[in-house]
């Protein structure tokens, strides 16, 4: 039983680390977008991640991101 609990704890730690990395990446992308230094693909990834992670940003910021994402 202890072995299973230890294994489960390690798996939980890995999942938590992956989630933390996604939030950090969202922060990184939002900073690039705010500084007008992001590409359309980065903006698209940002929109996907905030939707998936259920993160809320202001309507004006989202509109800005959508405009960037629409660029080719």
Short mmCIF file of C-alpha atoms in Angstrom, two decimals, residues 9-51:
data_model
loop_
_atom_site.label_atom_id
_atom_site.label_comp_id
_atom_site.label_asym_id
_atom_site.label_seq_id
_atom_site.Cartn_x
_atom_site.Cartn_y
_atom_site.Cartn_z
CA UNK A 9 1.96 11.15 -4.90
CA UNK A 10 4.70 11.28 -7.54
CA UNK A 11 2.09 11.25 -10.32
CA UNK A 12 0.18 14.06 -8.59
CA UNK A 13 3.39 16.10 -8.32
CA UNK A 14 4.06 15.65 -12.04
CA UNK A 15 0.52 16.77 -12.91
CA UNK A 16 0.75 19.78 -10.57
CA UNK A 17 4.08 20.78 -12.14
CA UNK A 18 2.58 20.58 -15.64
CA UNK A 19 -0.37 22.74 -14.58
CA UNK A 20 1.97 25.27 -12.94
CA UNK A 21 4.03 25.43 -16.14
CA UNK A 22 0.90 26.17 -18.17
CA UNK A 23 -0.04 29.06 -15.87
CA UNK A 24 3.51 30.41 -16.10
CA UNK A 25 3.35 30.17 -19.88
CA UNK A 26 0.06 32.09 -19.90
CA UNK A 27 1.74 34.80 -17.80
CA UNK A 28 4.70 34.88 -20.18
CA UNK A 29 2.44 35.18 -23.23
CA UNK A 30 0.29 37.88 -21.63
CA UNK A 31 3.43 39.93 -20.99
CA UNK A 32 4.52 39.54 -24.62
CA UNK A 33 1.05 40.51 -25.84
CA UNK A 34 0.93 43.53 -23.53
CA UNK A 35 4.31 44.67 -24.88
CA UNK A 36 3.12 44.14 -28.48
CA UNK A 37 5.85 41.55 -29.03
CA UNK A 38 3.75 38.45 -29.72
CA UNK A 39 3.09 36.59 -32.93
CA UNK A 40 -0.32 35.52 -34.16
CA UNK A 41 0.43 31.91 -33.22
CA UNK A 42 1.39 32.94 -29.68
CA UNK A 43 -1.85 34.88 -29.38
CA UNK A 44 -3.80 31.85 -30.59
CA UNK A 45 -2.08 29.61 -28.06
CA UNK A 46 -2.81 32.17 -25.35
CA UNK A 47 -6.52 32.16 -26.20
CA UNK A 48 -6.63 28.37 -26.18
CA UNK A 49 -4.85 28.11 -22.84
CA UNK A 50 -6.96 30.69 -21.02
CA UNK A 51 -10.07 28.96 -22.31
#
